[in-house]
Coordinates of N, CA and C and ligand atoms in Angstrom, one line a residue:
M52 N 0.9 -1.2 0.0 CA 0.0 0.0 0.0 C 0.8 1.3 0.0
P53 N 0.6 2.3 -0.9 CA 1.4 3.4 -0.9 C 1.5 4.1 0.5
G54 N 2.6 4.6 0.8 CA 2.7 5.5 2.1 C 3.0 4.5 3.3
M55 N 2.8 3.2 3.2 CA 3.0 2.3 4.3 C 4.5 1.7 4.1
P56 N 5.2 1.6 5.3 CA 6.6 1.0 5.1 C 6.5 -0.4 4.7
D57 N 7.4 -0.9 3.9 CA 7.5 -2.3 3.5 C 7.8 -3.1 4.7
P58 N 6.9 -4.0 5.2 CA 7.2 -4.8 6.4 C 8.4 -5.8 6.2
R59 N 8.8 -6.0 5.0 CA 10.0 -6.8 4.8 C 11.3 -6.2 4.7
A60 N 11.2 -4.8 4.7 CA 12.4 -4.0 4.7 C 13.2 -4.2 6.0
R61 N 14.6 -4.2 5.8 CA 15.4 -4.4 7.0 C 15.5 -3.1 7.7
L62 N 15.8 -3.3 9.0 CA 16.0 -2.1 9.8 C 17.5 -2.2 10.3
T63 N 18.2 -1.1 10.3 CA 19.5 -1.1 10.7 C 19.6 -0.1 11.9
V64 N 20.0 -0.5 13.0 CA 20.1 0.4 14.3 C 21.6 0.5 14.6
E65 N 22.0 1.7 14.8 CA 23.3 2.0 15.3 C 23.5 1.5 16.7
A66 N 24.4 0.6 16.9 CA 24.4 -0.2 18.2 C 25.9 -0.6 18.5
E67 N 26.2 -1.1 19.7 CA 27.4 -1.7 20.0 C 27.2 -3.2 20.1
P68 N 28.1 -4.1 19.7 CA 29.5 -3.6 19.2 C 29.5 -3.3 17.7
Y69 N 28.4 -3.4 17.0 CA 28.3 -3.0 15.7 C 26.8 -2.9 15.3
E70 N 26.5 -2.4 14.1 CA 25.0 -2.1 13.8 C 24.2 -3.4 14.0
F71 N 23.0 -3.2 14.5 CA 22.0 -4.3 14.7 C 21.1 -4.3 13.5
R72 N 21.0 -5.5 12.8 CA 20.1 -5.5 11.6 C 18.9 -6.5 11.9
C73 N 17.8 -6.2 11.6 CA 16.6 -7.1 11.8 C 15.5 -6.8 10.7
S74 N 14.6 -7.7 10.7 CA 13.4 -7.5 9.8 C 12.3 -7.1 10.8
P75 N 11.7 -5.9 10.6 CA 10.7 -5.5 11.5 C 9.6 -6.6 11.8
S76 N 9.1 -7.2 10.7 CA 8.1 -8.2 10.8 C 8.4 -9.4 11.6
S77 N 9.8 -9.7 11.7 CA 10.2 -10.8 12.6 C 10.9 -10.4 13.8
T78 N 10.5 -9.2 14.3 CA 11.1 -8.6 15.5 C 10.0 -8.4 16.5
A79 N 10.3 -8.6 17.8 CA 9.3 -8.4 18.9 C 10.0 -7.5 19.9
L80 N 9.2 -6.5 20.4 CA 9.7 -5.8 21.6 C 9.2 -6.7 22.8
L81 N 10.2 -7.0 23.7 CA 10.0 -7.8 24.8 C 10.1 -6.9 26.1
V82 N 9.1 -6.7 26.8 CA 9.1 -5.8 27.9 C 9.0 -6.7 29.2
I83 N 10.1 -6.7 29.9 CA 10.3 -7.7 31.0 C 10.0 -7.1 32.4
D84 N 8.9 -7.7 33.0 CA 8.7 -7.5 34.4 C 8.5 -6.0 34.8
M85 N 7.9 -5.2 34.1 CA 7.7 -3.8 34.5 C 6.5 -3.8 35.4
Q86 N 6.6 -4.4 36.6 CA 5.5 -4.7 37.5 C 5.5 -3.6 38.7
R87 N 4.4 -3.5 39.3 CA 4.3 -2.6 40.4 C 5.1 -3.0 41.6
D88 N 5.3 -4.4 41.7 CA 6.1 -4.8 42.9 C 7.6 -4.5 42.8
F89 N 8.0 -4.2 41.5 CA 9.4 -3.8 41.4 C 9.6 -2.2 41.3
L90 N 8.5 -1.7 40.8 CA 8.7 -0.2 40.4 C 8.0 0.8 41.3
E91 N 7.1 0.3 42.2 CA 6.3 1.3 42.9 C 6.6 1.2 44.4
H92 N 6.4 2.4 45.0 CA 6.5 2.4 46.5 C 5.6 1.4 47.2
G93 N 6.2 0.8 48.1 CA 5.5 -0.3 48.9 C 5.6 -1.7 48.3
G94 N 6.2 -1.8 47.2 CA 6.3 -3.1 46.5 C 7.5 -3.9 47.0
F95 N 7.6 -5.1 46.4 CA 8.6 -6.1 46.8 C 10.1 -5.4 46.7
G96 N 10.3 -4.7 45.7 CA 11.7 -4.2 45.5 C 12.0 -3.1 46.7
E97 N 11.0 -2.3 47.0 CA 11.3 -1.3 48.0 C 11.4 -2.0 49.4
R98 N 10.7 -3.1 49.6 CA 10.8 -3.8 50.9 C 12.1 -4.5 51.1
L99 N 12.9 -4.6 49.9 CA 14.2 -5.2 50.0 C 15.2 -4.1 50.2
G100 N 14.7 -2.9 50.4 CA 15.6 -1.8 50.8 C 16.1 -1.0 49.5
N101 N 15.5 -1.2 48.4 CA 15.9 -0.6 47.1 C 15.2 0.7 46.8
D102 N 15.8 1.6 46.1 CA 15.3 2.9 45.7 C 14.6 2.6 44.3
V103 N 13.3 2.7 44.3 CA 12.6 2.4 43.1 C 12.7 3.5 42.0
A104 N 13.1 4.6 42.5 CA 13.3 5.7 41.4 C 14.3 5.3 40.4
L105 N 15.3 4.5 40.8 CA 16.4 4.1 39.8 C 15.7 3.2 38.7
L106 N 14.6 2.5 39.1 CA 13.9 1.7 38.0 C 13.0 2.4 37.2
R107 N 12.4 3.4 37.9 CA 11.3 4.2 37.2 C 11.9 5.1 36.0
R108 N 13.2 5.2 36.0 CA 13.8 6.0 34.9 C 13.6 5.3 33.6
A109 N 13.4 4.0 33.6 CA 13.3 3.3 32.3 C 11.8 3.3 31.8
V110 N 10.8 3.9 32.6 CA 9.4 3.8 32.2 C 9.2 4.7 30.9
A111 N 9.6 5.9 31.1 CA 9.2 6.9 29.9 C 9.9 6.5 28.6
P112 N 11.2 6.1 28.6 CA 11.8 5.7 27.4 C 11.1 4.4 26.8
T113 N 10.7 3.4 27.7 CA 10.1 2.2 27.3 C 8.7 2.6 26.6
R114 N 8.1 3.5 27.3 CA 6.8 3.9 26.7 C 6.8 4.5 25.3
R115 N 7.9 5.3 25.0 CA 8.1 5.8 23.6 C 8.4 4.7 22.7
V116 N 9.2 3.7 23.1 CA 9.4 2.5 22.1 C 8.2 1.7 22.0
L117 N 7.4 1.5 23.1 CA 6.1 0.8 23.0 C 5.2 1.5 22.0
D118 N 5.1 2.8 22.1 CA 4.2 3.6 21.2 C 4.7 3.4 19.7
A119 N 6.0 3.3 19.6 CA 6.5 3.3 18.2 C 6.2 1.9 17.6
F120 N 6.4 0.9 18.4 CA 6.1 -0.5 17.9 C 4.6 -0.6 17.6
R121 N 3.7 -0.1 18.5 CA 2.3 -0.2 18.3 C 1.9 0.5 17.0
T122 N 2.5 1.7 16.8 CA 2.1 2.5 15.7 C 2.6 1.9 14.3
A123 N 3.8 1.2 14.5 CA 4.2 0.5 13.3 C 3.6 -0.9 13.1
G124 N 2.8 -1.3 14.0 CA 2.1 -2.6 14.0 C 3.0 -3.8 14.1
L125 N 4.1 -3.6 15.0 CA 5.1 -4.7 15.2 C 4.7 -5.4 16.5
H126 N 5.3 -6.6 16.7 CA 4.9 -7.5 17.8 C 5.5 -6.9 19.1
V127 N 4.7 -7.0 20.2 CA 5.0 -6.6 21.5 C 4.6 -7.7 22.4
I128 N 5.5 -8.0 23.3 CA 5.2 -9.1 24.3 C 5.7 -8.7 25.7
H129 N 4.9 -9.0 26.7 CA 5.2 -8.6 28.1 C 5.4 -9.8 28.9
T130 N 6.2 -9.7 29.9 CA 6.4 -10.7 30.9 C 6.1 -10.1 32.4
R131 N 5.7 -11.2 33.2 CA 5.6 -10.8 34.6 C 6.2 -11.9 35.4
E132 N 7.0 -11.5 36.5 CA 7.5 -12.6 37.4 C 6.5 -12.7 38.5
G133 N 6.2 -14.0 38.8 CA 5.2 -14.2 39.9 C 4.9 -15.6 40.0
H134 N 4.0 -15.9 41.0 CA 3.8 -17.4 41.3 C 2.3 -17.6 41.5
R135 N 2.0 -18.9 41.4 CA 0.6 -19.3 41.7 C 0.3 -19.0 43.1
P136 N -1.1 -18.7 43.4 CA -1.4 -18.4 44.9 C -1.0 -19.5 45.8
D137 N -0.9 -20.8 45.4 CA -0.5 -21.8 46.4 C 1.0 -22.0 46.4
L138 N 1.7 -21.1 45.7 CA 3.2 -21.1 45.6 C 3.8 -22.5 45.1
A139 N 3.0 -23.2 44.5 CA 3.5 -24.5 44.0 C 4.6 -24.4 43.0
D140 N 4.7 -23.3 42.3 CA 5.7 -23.1 41.3 C 6.8 -22.2 41.9
C141 N 6.9 -22.0 43.1 CA 8.0 -21.3 43.8 C 8.9 -22.1 44.5
P142 N 10.1 -22.4 44.0 CA 11.0 -23.3 44.8 C 11.2 -22.7 46.2
P143 N 11.2 -23.7 47.2 CA 11.5 -23.2 48.6 C 12.7 -22.4 48.7
S144 N 13.7 -22.7 48.0 CA 15.0 -21.9 48.0 C 14.7 -20.5 47.7
K145 N 13.8 -20.3 46.6 CA 13.5 -18.8 46.2 C 12.8 -18.1 47.3
K146 N 11.8 -18.8 47.9 CA 11.1 -18.1 49.0 C 11.9 -17.8 50.2
A147 N 12.8 -18.8 50.5 CA 13.7 -18.6 51.7 C 14.8 -17.6 51.5
R148 N 15.2 -17.4 50.3 CA 16.4 -16.4 50.0 C 16.2 -15.1 50.6
G149 N 17.2 -14.6 51.2 CA 17.2 -13.2 51.8 C 16.7 -13.2 53.3
R150 N 16.2 -14.3 53.8 CA 15.7 -14.3 55.1 C 14.8 -13.1 55.4
L151 N 13.8 -12.9 54.5 CA 13.0 -11.6 54.6 C 11.9 -11.8 55.6
T152 N 11.5 -10.7 56.3 CA 10.4 -10.8 57.2 C 9.2 -10.9 56.4
A153 N 9.1 -10.2 55.2 CA 7.9 -10.2 54.3 C 8.6 -10.6 52.9
G154 N 8.3 -11.8 52.5 CA 8.9 -12.2 51.1 C 7.7 -12.7 50.2
I155 N 8.1 -13.4 49.2 CA 7.1 -14.0 48.2 C 6.0 -14.7 48.9
G156 N 4.8 -14.3 48.5 CA 3.6 -15.0 49.1 C 3.0 -14.3 50.3
D157 N 3.9 -13.4 50.9 CA 3.4 -12.8 52.2 C 2.6 -11.5 51.8
P158 N 1.7 -11.1 52.8 CA 0.9 -9.9 52.5 C 1.8 -8.7 52.5
G159 N 1.5 -7.7 51.6 CA 2.2 -6.4 51.6 C 1.2 -5.4 51.3
P160 N 1.7 -4.1 51.1 CA 0.7 -3.0 50.7 C 0.0 -3.2 49.4
M161 N 0.5 -4.0 48.4 CA -0.2 -4.2 47.2 C -0.5 -5.7 47.0
G162 N -1.0 -6.2 48.2 CA -1.4 -7.7 48.1 C -0.2 -8.6 48.3
R163 N -0.5 -9.9 48.1 CA 0.6 -10.9 48.4 C 1.7 -10.7 47.4
I164 N 2.9 -10.7 47.9 CA 4.1 -10.3 47.2 C 4.4 -11.3 46.0
L165 N 4.5 -10.8 44.9 CA 4.8 -11.6 43.6 C 3.9 -12.8 43.5
V166 N 2.6 -12.6 43.7 CA 1.6 -13.6 43.5 C 0.7 -13.1 42.4
R167 N 0.4 -14.1 41.4 CA -0.4 -13.7 40.3 C -1.8 -13.3 40.7
G168 N -2.4 -12.2 40.1 CA -3.6 -11.8 40.4 C -3.7 -10.7 41.5
E169 N -2.6 -10.5 42.1 CA -2.5 -9.4 43.2 C -2.1 -8.2 42.6
P170 N -2.5 -7.0 43.2 CA -2.2 -5.7 42.6 C -0.7 -5.5 42.3
G171 N 0.1 -5.9 43.2 CA 1.5 -5.7 43.0 C 2.1 -6.5 41.8
H172 N 1.4 -7.5 41.4 CA 1.9 -8.3 40.2 C 1.6 -7.6 38.9
D173 N 0.7 -6.6 39.0 CA 0.3 -6.0 37.7 C 1.5 -5.2 37.1
I174 N 1.4 -5.0 35.8 CA 2.3 -4.2 35.1 C 1.9 -2.7 35.3
V175 N 2.9 -1.8 35.5 CA 2.6 -0.3 35.8 C 1.7 0.2 34.8
D176 N 0.9 1.2 35.2 CA -0.2 1.7 34.3 C 0.4 2.3 33.0
E177 N 1.5 2.9 33.0 CA 2.2 3.6 31.9 C 2.4 2.5 30.8
L178 N 2.7 1.3 31.2 CA 3.1 0.3 30.3 C 2.2 -0.9 30.1
K179 N 0.9 -0.6 30.5 CA -0.1 -1.7 30.5 C -0.1 -2.4 29.1
P180 N -0.2 -3.7 29.1 CA -0.4 -4.4 27.8 C -1.6 -4.0 27.0
A181 N -1.6 -3.8 25.8 CA -2.7 -3.5 25.0 C -3.4 -4.8 24.5
A182 N -4.7 -4.7 24.2 CA -5.5 -5.9 23.8 C -4.7 -6.7 22.7
G183 N -4.6 -7.9 22.9 CA -3.9 -8.7 21.8 C -2.4 -8.9 22.1
E184 N -1.8 -8.2 22.9 CA -0.3 -8.3 23.2 C -0.1 -9.4 24.2
P185 N 0.6 -10.5 23.9 CA 0.8 -11.6 24.7 C 1.5 -11.2 26.1
V186 N 1.0 -11.8 27.2 CA 1.7 -11.6 28.5 C 2.1 -12.9 29.0
V187 N 3.3 -13.0 29.2 CA 3.9 -14.4 29.6 C 4.2 -14.3 31.1
D188 N 3.6 -15.2 31.8 CA 3.8 -15.2 33.3 C 4.9 -16.2 33.6
K189 N 5.9 -15.8 34.3 CA 7.2 -16.5 34.5 C 7.4 -16.7 36.0
P190 N 7.7 -18.0 36.4 CA 8.1 -18.1 37.8 C 9.5 -17.9 38.1
G191 N 10.4 -17.9 37.1 CA 11.8 -17.7 37.3 C 12.3 -16.3 36.9
K192 N 13.6 -16.2 36.8 CA 14.2 -14.9 36.3 C 14.2 -14.9 34.9
G193 N 14.5 -16.0 34.2 CA 14.5 -16.1 32.8 C 13.1 -16.2 32.3
A194 N 12.8 -15.5 31.1 CA 11.4 -15.6 30.6 C 11.2 -16.9 29.8
F195 N 12.2 -17.6 29.5 CA 12.0 -18.8 28.8 C 11.7 -20.1 29.7
Y196 N 12.2 -20.0 31.0 CA 12.2 -21.0 31.9 C 10.7 -21.2 32.4
A197 N 10.1 -22.5 32.2 CA 8.8 -22.9 32.5 C 7.7 -22.0 32.0
T198 N 8.0 -21.5 30.7 CA 6.9 -20.6 30.1 C 6.7 -21.2 28.7
D199 N 5.8 -20.5 28.0 CA 5.6 -20.9 26.5 C 6.1 -19.8 25.6
L200 N 7.0 -19.0 26.2 CA 7.5 -17.8 25.4 C 8.2 -18.3 24.1
D201 N 8.9 -19.3 24.1 CA 9.6 -19.8 22.9 C 8.5 -20.2 21.8
A202 N 7.5 -20.9 22.3 CA 6.4 -21.3 21.3 C 5.7 -20.1 20.8
V203 N 5.5 -19.0 21.7 CA 4.7 -17.8 21.2 C 5.6 -17.1 20.2
L204 N 6.9 -17.0 20.5 CA 7.8 -16.3 19.5 C 7.9 -17.0 18.2
R205 N 8.0 -18.3 18.2 CA 8.2 -19.1 17.0 C 6.9 -19.1 16.2
G206 N 5.8 -19.2 17.0 CA 4.4 -19.0 16.3 C 4.2 -17.7 15.6
L207 N 4.9 -16.6 16.1 CA 4.7 -15.2 15.4 C 5.8 -15.1 14.3
G208 N 6.8 -16.1 14.3 CA 7.9 -15.9 13.3 C 8.8 -15.0 13.7
V209 N 9.0 -14.8 15.0 CA 10.0 -13.8 15.6 C 11.4 -14.4 15.6
A210 N 12.4 -13.6 15.1 CA 13.8 -14.1 15.2 C 14.7 -13.1 16.0
S211 N 14.1 -11.8 16.2 CA 14.9 -10.8 16.8 C 14.1 -10.2 18.0
L212 N 14.8 -9.9 19.1 CA 14.1 -9.3 20.2 C 14.7 -7.9 20.5
V213 N 13.9 -7.0 20.7 CA 14.3 -5.7 21.3 C 13.8 -5.7 22.7
V214 N 14.8 -5.5 23.6 CA 14.6 -5.8 25.1 C 14.6 -4.6 25.9
A215 N 13.4 -4.5 26.7 CA 13.3 -3.4 27.8 C 12.9 -4.1 29.1
G216 N 13.0 -3.5 30.2 CA 12.5 -4.0 31.4 C 13.5 -4.0 32.6
V217 N 13.1 -4.7 33.6 CA 13.8 -4.7 34.8 C 14.0 -6.2 35.3
T218 N 15.0 -6.4 36.2 CA 16.2 -5.5 36.3 C 17.3 -5.9 35.4
T219 N 18.2 -5.0 35.1 CA 19.2 -5.3 34.0 C 20.0 -6.6 34.3
E220 N 20.5 -6.7 35.5 CA 21.4 -7.9 35.8 C 20.7 -9.1 36.2
V221 N 19.4 -9.0 36.4 CA 18.7 -10.2 36.9 C 17.8 -10.8 35.8
C222 N 16.5 -10.3 35.7 CA 15.6 -10.9 34.7 C 15.9 -10.6 33.3
V223 N 16.4 -9.3 33.0 CA 16.8 -9.0 31.7 C 18.0 -9.8 31.2
H224 N 19.0 -9.9 32.0 CA 20.2 -10.6 31.7 C 20.0 -12.1 31.5
T225 N 19.2 -12.7 32.4 CA 18.9 -14.1 32.4 C 18.2 -14.4 31.0
T226 N 17.2 -13.5 30.8 CA 16.4 -13.8 29.6 C 17.2 -13.6 28.3
V227 N 18.0 -12.6 28.2 CA 18.9 -12.4 27.1 C 19.8 -13.6 26.9
R228 N 20.3 -14.1 27.9 CA 21.2 -15.3 27.8 C 20.3 -16.5 27.3
E229 N 19.2 -16.7 27.8 CA 18.4 -17.8 27.3 C 18.0 -17.6 25.9
A230 N 17.7 -16.4 25.4 CA 17.3 -16.1 24.1 C 18.4 -16.4 23.2
N231 N 19.6 -15.9 23.6 CA 20.8 -16.1 22.8 C 21.1 -17.6 22.5
D232 N 20.9 -18.4 23.6 CA 21.1 -19.8 23.4 C 20.1 -20.5 22.5
R233 N 19.0 -19.8 22.4 CA 17.9 -20.4 21.5 C 17.9 -19.8 20.1
G234 N 19.0 -18.9 19.8 CA 19.1 -18.4 18.5 C 18.5 -17.1 18.2
Y235 N 17.9 -16.5 19.2 CA 17.4 -15.1 18.9 C 18.5 -14.1 19.0
E236 N 18.3 -13.1 18.1 CA 19.2 -11.9 18.1 C 18.6 -10.9 19.0
C237 N 19.3 -10.4 20.0 CA 18.7 -9.5 21.0 C 19.5 -8.1 21.0
L238 N 18.6 -7.1 20.9 CA 19.1 -5.7 21.1 C 18.5 -5.2 22.4
V239 N 19.4 -4.8 23.3 CA 19.0 -4.4 24.6 C 19.1 -2.8 24.6
L240 N 18.0 -2.2 25.0 CA 18.0 -0.8 24.9 C 18.4 -0.2 26.2
E241 N 19.6 0.4 26.4 CA 20.2 0.6 27.6 C 19.5 1.6 28.5
D242 N 18.7 2.5 27.9 CA 17.9 3.4 28.7 C 16.5 2.9 29.0
C243 N 16.1 1.7 28.5 CA 14.8 1.1 28.7 C 14.9 -0.1 29.7
V244 N 16.2 -0.3 30.1 CA 16.4 -1.4 31.2 C 17.0 -0.6 32.4
A245 N 16.8 -1.1 33.6 CA 17.3 -0.5 34.8 C 17.5 -1.5 35.9
S246 N 18.3 -1.0 36.8 CA 18.7 -1.8 38.1 C 18.7 -0.9 39.3
Y247 N 18.5 -1.5 40.4 CA 18.6 -0.8 41.7 C 20.1 -0.5 42.0
F248 N 20.9 -1.1 41.2 CA 22.4 -1.0 41.5 C 23.1 -0.5 40.2
P249 N 23.3 0.8 40.1 CA 23.9 1.4 38.8 C 25.2 0.6 38.4
E250 N 26.0 0.2 39.3 CA 27.3 -0.4 38.9 C 26.9 -1.8 38.4
L251 N 25.9 -2.5 38.8 CA 25.5 -3.8 38.3 C 24.9 -3.6 36.9
H252 N 24.2 -2.5 36.8 CA 23.5 -2.3 35.4 C 24.7 -2.1 34.4
A253 N 25.7 -1.3 34.8 CA 26.8 -1.0 33.9 C 27.5 -2.2 33.4
A254 N 27.7 -3.0 34.5 CA 28.5 -4.3 34.2 C 27.7 -5.2 33.3
A255 N 26.4 -5.3 33.7 CA 25.5 -6.2 32.8 C 25.5 -5.8 31.3
I256 N 25.4 -4.5 31.2 CA 25.4 -3.9 29.8 C 26.7 -4.2 29.1
A257 N 27.8 -4.0 29.8 CA 29.1 -4.3 29.2 C 29.2 -5.7 28.8
M258 N 28.7 -6.7 29.6 CA 28.8 -8.1 29.3 C 28.1 -8.5 28.1
I259 N 27.0 -7.8 27.7 CA 26.3 -8.2 26.5 C 27.1 -7.9 25.3
T260 N 27.8 -6.8 25.3 CA 28.5 -6.5 24.0 C 29.9 -6.9 24.0
A261 N 30.5 -7.4 25.1 CA 31.9 -7.9 25.1 C 32.1 -9.0 24.1
Q262 N 33.3 -9.2 23.7 CA 33.7 -10.3 22.9 C 32.9 -10.3 21.6
G263 N 32.7 -9.1 21.1 CA 32.1 -9.1 19.7 C 30.6 -9.2 19.8
G264 N 30.0 -9.0 21.0 CA 28.5 -9.2 21.2 C 28.2 -10.6 21.6
I265 N 28.8 -11.0 22.7 CA 28.6 -12.4 23.0 C 27.2 -12.8 23.3
F266 N 26.4 -11.8 23.9 CA 25.0 -12.0 24.1 C 24.1 -11.3 23.3
G267 N 24.6 -10.3 22.5 CA 23.8 -9.5 21.6 C 24.4 -8.1 21.5
W268 N 23.4 -7.1 21.3 CA 23.7 -5.8 21.0 C 23.1 -4.8 22.0
V269 N 23.6 -3.6 22.1 CA 23.1 -2.6 23.0 C 23.1 -1.3 22.3
S270 N 22.0 -0.5 22.5 CA 21.9 0.8 22.0 C 21.0 1.7 22.8
P271 N 21.1 3.0 22.7 CA 20.1 3.9 23.3 C 18.8 3.7 22.5
S272 N 17.7 4.0 23.1 CA 16.4 3.8 22.4 C 16.2 4.7 21.3
A273 N 16.9 5.9 21.5 CA 16.8 6.9 20.4 C 17.3 6.4 19.0
N274 N 18.3 5.5 19.1 CA 18.8 4.9 17.8 C 17.8 4.1 17.2
L275 N 17.1 3.3 18.0 CA 16.1 2.4 17.4 C 14.9 3.3 16.8
L276 N 14.5 4.3 17.6 CA 13.4 5.1 17.2 C 13.7 5.8 15.9
R277 N 15.0 6.3 15.8 CA 15.4 7.0 14.5 C 15.3 6.0 13.4
A278 N 15.8 4.8 13.6 CA 15.7 3.8 12.5 C 14.3 3.5 12.1
L279 N 13.4 3.4 13.0 CA 12.1 3.2 12.7 C 11.4 4.3 11.9
A280 N 11.7 5.5 12.4 CA 11.2 6.7 11.7 C 11.7 6.8 10.3
Q281 N 13.0 6.5 10.1 CA 13.6 6.5 8.7 C 12.9 5.5 7.8
R282 N 12.3 4.5 8.4 CA 11.8 3.5 7.6 C 10.5 4.0 6.9
G283 N 9.9 5.0 7.4 CA 8.7 5.5 6.7 C 7.8 6.2 7.5
Ligands
C5J403 C1 14.2 -9.6 40.3 C2 13.6 -9.2 38.1 N1 15.2 -8.6 40.4 N2 12.5 -9.0 37.4 N3 13.5 -9.7 39.3 O1 14.0 -10.2 41.3 O2 14.8 -8.8 37.7

């Protein structure tokens, strides 16, 4: 159709360690665990003693990328970390870790911590999934572990992932490593991922591009938005 970008046209994004190339129609934006429990006051992250403002920095840039993907009609997938109400899918080791007075499954200001269906488990309002966007519930840190994410991606014909979400060195990194081993090409948007620990964020980002891009590519979201805009 005249005026519409050709969905088969390749996209080239200026990135580290070198340009990231993908086909938009086989690319998905993967938004990892942008949940109230991690990003809002009173959630699990804050109960662990963390400053949630460090994570909230990623919300506005992620929203811009989300809008661009939606406008372009590209695939968007969300994940949420959390457990069944009976915690049958939560290893006792995960529940016990940290010796917390209030941990996974315990009551908090936003309901039971990291339990599916509770208010804290929801994705923050700014990044709420739109109708038709798959939401993958994950019991682990990696989005491929014990989920149907791989089947969903293969069903959509996705080969490349643009990655946003929290936290950089935990669920984002675990997921990118899992994706890399499964043959997906990952571009991590450095301003759309965030950590409670700036030094771990920096190290995690550096690890992705080291050794010629051992886990994938990294760029600021502006580079991706520019590439999408130039496309048409
Ligand atoms: C953590 C996550 N940090 N989504 N979860 O426990 O990174």
